[in-house]
N, CA, C and O atoms as a DFTB+ gen file, in Angstrom:
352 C
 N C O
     1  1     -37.386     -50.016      24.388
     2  2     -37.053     -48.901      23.539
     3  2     -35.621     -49.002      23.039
     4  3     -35.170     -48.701      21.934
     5  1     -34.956     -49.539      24.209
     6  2     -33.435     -49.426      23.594
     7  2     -33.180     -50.735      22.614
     8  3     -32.157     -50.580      21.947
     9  1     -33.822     -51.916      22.379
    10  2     -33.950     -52.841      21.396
    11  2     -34.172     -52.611      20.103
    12  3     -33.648     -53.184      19.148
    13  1     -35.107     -51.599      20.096
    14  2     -35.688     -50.733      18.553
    15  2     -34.591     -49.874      17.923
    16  3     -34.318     -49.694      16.736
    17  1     -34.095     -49.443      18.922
    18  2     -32.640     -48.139      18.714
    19  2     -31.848     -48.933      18.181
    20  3     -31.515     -48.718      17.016
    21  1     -31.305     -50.126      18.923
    22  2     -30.143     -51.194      18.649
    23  2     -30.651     -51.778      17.128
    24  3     -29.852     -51.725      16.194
    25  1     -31.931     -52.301      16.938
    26  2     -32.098     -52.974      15.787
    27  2     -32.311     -52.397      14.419
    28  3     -32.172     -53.008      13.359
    29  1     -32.825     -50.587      14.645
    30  2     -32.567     -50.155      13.213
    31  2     -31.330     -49.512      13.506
    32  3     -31.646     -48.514      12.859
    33  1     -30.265     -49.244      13.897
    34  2     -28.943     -49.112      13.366
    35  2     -28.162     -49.807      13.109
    36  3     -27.093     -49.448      12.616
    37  1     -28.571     -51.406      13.455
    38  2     -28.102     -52.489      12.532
    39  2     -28.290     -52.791      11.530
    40  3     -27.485     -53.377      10.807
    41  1     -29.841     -52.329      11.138
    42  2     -30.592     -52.378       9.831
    43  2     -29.767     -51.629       9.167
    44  3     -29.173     -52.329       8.346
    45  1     -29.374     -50.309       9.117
    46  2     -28.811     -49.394       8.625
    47  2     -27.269     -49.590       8.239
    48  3     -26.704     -49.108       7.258
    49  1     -26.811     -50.269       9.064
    50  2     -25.559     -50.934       8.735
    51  2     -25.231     -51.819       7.944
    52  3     -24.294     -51.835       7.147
    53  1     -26.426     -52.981       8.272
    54  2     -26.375     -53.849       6.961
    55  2     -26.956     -53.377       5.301
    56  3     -26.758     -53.928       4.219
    57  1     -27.653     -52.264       5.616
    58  2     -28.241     -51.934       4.039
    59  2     -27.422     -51.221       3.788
    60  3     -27.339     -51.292       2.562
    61  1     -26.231     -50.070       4.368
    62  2     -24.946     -49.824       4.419
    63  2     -23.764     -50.888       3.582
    64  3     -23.030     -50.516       2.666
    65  1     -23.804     -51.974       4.043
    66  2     -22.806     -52.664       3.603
    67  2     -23.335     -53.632       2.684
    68  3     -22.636     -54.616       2.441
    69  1     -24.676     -53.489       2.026
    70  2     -25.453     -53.879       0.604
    71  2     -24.764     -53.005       0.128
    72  3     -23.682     -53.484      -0.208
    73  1     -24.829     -52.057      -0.056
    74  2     -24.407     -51.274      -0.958
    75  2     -23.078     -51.286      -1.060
    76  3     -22.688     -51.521      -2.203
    77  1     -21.984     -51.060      -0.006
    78  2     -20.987     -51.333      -0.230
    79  2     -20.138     -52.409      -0.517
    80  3     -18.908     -52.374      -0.480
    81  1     -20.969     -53.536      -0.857
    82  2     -20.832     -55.088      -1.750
    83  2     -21.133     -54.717      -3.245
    84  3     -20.388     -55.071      -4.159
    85  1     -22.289     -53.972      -3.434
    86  2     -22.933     -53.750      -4.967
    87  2     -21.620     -53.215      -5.862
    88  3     -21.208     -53.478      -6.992
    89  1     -21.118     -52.225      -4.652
    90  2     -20.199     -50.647      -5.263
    91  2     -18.764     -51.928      -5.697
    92  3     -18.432     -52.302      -6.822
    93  1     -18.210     -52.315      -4.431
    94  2     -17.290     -53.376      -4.769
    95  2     -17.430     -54.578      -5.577
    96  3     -16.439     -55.304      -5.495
    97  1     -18.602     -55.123      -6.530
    98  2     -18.750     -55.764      -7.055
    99  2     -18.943     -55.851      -8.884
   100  3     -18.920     -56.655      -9.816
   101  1     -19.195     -54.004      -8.484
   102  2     -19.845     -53.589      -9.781
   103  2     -19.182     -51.862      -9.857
   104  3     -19.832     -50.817      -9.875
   105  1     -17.742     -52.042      -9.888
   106  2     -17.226     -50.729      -9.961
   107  2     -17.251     -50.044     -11.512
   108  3     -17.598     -48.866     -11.594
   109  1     -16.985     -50.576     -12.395
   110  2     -17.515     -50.014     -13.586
   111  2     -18.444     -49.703     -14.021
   112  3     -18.514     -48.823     -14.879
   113  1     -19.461     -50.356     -13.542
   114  2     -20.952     -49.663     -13.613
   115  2     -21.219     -48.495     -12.951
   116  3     -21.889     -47.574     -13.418
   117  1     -20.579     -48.521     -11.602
   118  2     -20.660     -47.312     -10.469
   119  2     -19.585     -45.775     -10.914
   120  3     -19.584     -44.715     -10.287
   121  1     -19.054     -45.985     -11.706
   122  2     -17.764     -45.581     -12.665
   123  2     -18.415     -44.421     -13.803
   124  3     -18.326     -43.204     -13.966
   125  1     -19.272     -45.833     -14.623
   126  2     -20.205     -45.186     -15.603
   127  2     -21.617     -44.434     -15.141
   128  3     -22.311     -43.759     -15.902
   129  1     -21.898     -44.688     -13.738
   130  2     -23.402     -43.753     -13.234
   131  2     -22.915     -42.599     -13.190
   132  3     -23.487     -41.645     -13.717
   133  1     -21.753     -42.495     -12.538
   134  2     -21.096     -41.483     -11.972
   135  2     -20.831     -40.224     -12.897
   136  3     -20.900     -39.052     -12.526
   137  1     -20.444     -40.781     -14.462
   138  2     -19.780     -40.052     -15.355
   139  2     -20.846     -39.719     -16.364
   140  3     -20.580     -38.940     -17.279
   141  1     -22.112     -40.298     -16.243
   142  2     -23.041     -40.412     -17.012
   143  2     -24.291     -39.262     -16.044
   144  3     -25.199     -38.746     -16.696
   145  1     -24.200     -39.035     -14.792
   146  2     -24.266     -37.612     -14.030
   147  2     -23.992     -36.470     -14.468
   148  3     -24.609     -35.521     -14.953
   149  1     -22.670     -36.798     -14.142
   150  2     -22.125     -35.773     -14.567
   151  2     -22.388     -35.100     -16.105
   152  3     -22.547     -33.884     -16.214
   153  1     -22.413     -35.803     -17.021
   154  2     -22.629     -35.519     -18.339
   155  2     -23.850     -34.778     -18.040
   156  3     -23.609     -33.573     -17.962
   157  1     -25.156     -35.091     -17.833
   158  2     -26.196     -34.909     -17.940
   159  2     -26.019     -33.391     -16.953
   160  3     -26.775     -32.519     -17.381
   161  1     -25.323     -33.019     -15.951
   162  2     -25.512     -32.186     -15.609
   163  2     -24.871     -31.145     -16.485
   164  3     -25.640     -30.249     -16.833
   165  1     -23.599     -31.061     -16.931
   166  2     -23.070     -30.485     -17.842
   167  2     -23.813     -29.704     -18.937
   168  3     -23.879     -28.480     -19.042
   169  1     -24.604     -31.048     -20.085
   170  2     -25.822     -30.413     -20.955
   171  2     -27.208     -29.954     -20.221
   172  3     -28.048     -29.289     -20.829
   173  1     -27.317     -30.215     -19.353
   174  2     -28.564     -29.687     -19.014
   175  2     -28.090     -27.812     -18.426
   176  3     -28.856     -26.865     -18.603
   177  1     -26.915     -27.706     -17.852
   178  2     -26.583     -26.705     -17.545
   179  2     -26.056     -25.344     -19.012
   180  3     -26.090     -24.114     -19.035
   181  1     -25.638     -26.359     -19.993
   182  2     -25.066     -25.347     -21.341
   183  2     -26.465     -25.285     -22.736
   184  3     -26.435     -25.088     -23.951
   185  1     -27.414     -25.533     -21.864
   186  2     -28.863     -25.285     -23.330
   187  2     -28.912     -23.961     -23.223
   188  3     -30.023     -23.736     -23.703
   189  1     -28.389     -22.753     -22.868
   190  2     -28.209     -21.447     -22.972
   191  2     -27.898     -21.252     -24.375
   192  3     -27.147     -22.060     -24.921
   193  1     -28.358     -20.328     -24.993
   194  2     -27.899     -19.603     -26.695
   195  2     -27.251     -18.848     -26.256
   196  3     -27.429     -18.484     -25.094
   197  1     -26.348     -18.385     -26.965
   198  2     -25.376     -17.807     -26.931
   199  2     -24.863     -16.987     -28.289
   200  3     -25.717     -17.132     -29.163
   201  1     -23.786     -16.204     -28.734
   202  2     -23.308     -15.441     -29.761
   203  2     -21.918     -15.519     -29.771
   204  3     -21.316     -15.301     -28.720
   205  1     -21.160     -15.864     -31.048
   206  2     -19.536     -15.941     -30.922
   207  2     -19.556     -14.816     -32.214
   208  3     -20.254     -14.794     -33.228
   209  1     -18.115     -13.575     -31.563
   210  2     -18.066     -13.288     -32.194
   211  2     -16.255     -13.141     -32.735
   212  3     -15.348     -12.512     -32.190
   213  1     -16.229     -13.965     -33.955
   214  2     -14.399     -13.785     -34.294
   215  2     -13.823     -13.081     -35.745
   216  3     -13.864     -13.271     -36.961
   217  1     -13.318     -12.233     -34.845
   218  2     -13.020     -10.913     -36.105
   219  2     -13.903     -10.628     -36.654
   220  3     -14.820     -10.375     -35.873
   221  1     -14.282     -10.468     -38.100
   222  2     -15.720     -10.164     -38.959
   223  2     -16.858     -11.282     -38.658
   224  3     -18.040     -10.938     -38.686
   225  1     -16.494     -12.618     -38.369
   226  2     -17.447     -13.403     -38.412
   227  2     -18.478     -13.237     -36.917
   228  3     -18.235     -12.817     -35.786
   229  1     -19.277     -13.600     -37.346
   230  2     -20.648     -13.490     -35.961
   231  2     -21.416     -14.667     -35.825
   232  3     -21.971     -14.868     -36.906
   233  1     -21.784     -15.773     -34.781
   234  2     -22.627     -16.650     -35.178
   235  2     -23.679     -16.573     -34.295
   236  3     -23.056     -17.164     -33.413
   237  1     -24.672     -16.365     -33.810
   238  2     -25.526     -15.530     -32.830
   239  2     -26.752     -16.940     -33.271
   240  3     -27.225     -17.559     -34.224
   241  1     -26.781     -16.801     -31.490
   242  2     -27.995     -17.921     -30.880
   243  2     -27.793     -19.312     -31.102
   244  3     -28.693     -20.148     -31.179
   245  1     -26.182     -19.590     -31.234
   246  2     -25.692     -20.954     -31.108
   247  2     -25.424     -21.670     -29.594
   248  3     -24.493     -21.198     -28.941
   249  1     -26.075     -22.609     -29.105
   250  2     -26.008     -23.121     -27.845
   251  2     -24.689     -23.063     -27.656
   252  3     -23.827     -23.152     -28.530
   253  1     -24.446     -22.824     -25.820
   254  2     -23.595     -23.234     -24.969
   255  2     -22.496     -24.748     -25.636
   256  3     -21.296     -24.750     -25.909
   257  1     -23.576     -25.940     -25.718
   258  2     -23.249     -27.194     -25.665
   259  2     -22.511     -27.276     -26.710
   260  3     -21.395     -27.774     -26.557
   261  1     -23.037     -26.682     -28.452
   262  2     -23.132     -27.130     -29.201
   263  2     -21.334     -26.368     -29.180
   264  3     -20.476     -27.233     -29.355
   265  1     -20.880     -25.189     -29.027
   266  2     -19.703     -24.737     -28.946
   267  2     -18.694     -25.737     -27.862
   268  3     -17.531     -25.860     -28.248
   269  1     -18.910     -26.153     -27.091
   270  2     -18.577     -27.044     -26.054
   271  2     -17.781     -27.985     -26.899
   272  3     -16.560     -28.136     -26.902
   273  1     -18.805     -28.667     -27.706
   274  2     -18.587     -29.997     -28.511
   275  2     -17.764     -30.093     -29.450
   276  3     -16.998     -31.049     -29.578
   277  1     -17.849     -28.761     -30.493
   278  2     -16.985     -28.343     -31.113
   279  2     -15.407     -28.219     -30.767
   280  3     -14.473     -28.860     -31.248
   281  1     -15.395     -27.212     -29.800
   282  2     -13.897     -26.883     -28.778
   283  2     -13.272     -28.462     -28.910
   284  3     -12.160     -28.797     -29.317
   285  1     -14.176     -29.145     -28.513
   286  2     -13.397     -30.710     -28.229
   287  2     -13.068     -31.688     -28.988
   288  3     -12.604     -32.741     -28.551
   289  1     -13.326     -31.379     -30.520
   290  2     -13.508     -31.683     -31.361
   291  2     -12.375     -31.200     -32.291
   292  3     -11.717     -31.826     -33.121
   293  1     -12.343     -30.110     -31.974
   294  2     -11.233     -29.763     -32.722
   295  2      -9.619     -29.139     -32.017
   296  3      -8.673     -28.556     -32.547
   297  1      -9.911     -29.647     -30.433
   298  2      -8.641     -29.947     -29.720
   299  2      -8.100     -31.874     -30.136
   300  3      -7.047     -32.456     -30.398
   301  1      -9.349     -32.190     -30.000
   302  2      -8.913     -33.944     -30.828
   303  2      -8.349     -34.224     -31.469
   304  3      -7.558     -35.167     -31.432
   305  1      -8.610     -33.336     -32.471
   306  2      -7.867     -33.175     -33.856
   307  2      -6.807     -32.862     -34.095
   308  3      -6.014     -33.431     -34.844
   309  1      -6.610     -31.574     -33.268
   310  2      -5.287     -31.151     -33.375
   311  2      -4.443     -31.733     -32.463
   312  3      -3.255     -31.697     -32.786
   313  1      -4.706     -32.254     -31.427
   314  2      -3.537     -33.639     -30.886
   315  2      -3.283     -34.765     -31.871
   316  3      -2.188     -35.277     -32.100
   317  1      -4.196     -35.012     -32.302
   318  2      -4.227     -35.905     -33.246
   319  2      -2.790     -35.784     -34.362
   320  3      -1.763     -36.448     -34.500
   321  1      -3.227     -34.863     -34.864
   322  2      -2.025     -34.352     -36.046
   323  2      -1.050     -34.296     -35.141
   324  3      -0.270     -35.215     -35.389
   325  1      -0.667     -33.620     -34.126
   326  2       0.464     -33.359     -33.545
   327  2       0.483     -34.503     -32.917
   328  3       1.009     -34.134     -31.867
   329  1       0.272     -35.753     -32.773
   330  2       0.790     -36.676     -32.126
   331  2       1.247     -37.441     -33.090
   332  3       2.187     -38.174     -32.782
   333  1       0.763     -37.493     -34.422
   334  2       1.599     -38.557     -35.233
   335  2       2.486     -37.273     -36.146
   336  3       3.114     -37.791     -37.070
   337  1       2.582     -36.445     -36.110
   338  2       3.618     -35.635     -36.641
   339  2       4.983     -35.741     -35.306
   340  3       6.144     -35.917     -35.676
   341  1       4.723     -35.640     -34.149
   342  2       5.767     -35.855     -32.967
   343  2       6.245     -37.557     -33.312
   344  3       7.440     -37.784     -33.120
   345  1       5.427     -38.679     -33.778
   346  2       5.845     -39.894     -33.855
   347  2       6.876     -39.823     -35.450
   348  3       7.993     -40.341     -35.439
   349  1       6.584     -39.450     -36.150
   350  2       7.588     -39.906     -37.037
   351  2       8.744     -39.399     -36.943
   352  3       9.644     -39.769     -37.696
């Protein structure tokens, strides 16, 4: 009994340290699973509709995401300008 005990927690160790050869071999890939998770959890979490409302304007039953994308889009931008307006 104690041979069986000894031999799958070696098993476990070595398929342990498969993986931790794969991870050290292939960190940019493990980099991009990671961030490519995350993404997916992000949009799967913002498919909610939603309503913005600024001053007179109203835009009602525009996704979570789709405002998300925007925001970032037009923080881009405006670093953008302000980074080559700070360079000259």
């Amino acid at each position: 009994m104690e041979s069986e005990r000894g031999s799958s927690s070696s098993e476990a160790t070595s398929g342990l340290s498969k993986w931790a050869g794969r991870i050290a071999r292939h960190p940019r890939g493990v980099a991009q699973g990671i961030g490519f998770a995350l993404l997916a959890i992000i949009v799967l979490q913002n498919f909610e509709s939603t309503s913005v409302d600024v001053l007179f304007w109203t835009v009602s039953e525009l996704p979570k995401l789709v405002l998300i994308f925007l925001a970032m889009i037009i923080g881009a931008l405006g670093w953008e300008v302000l980074r080559r307006t700070w360079l000259r």
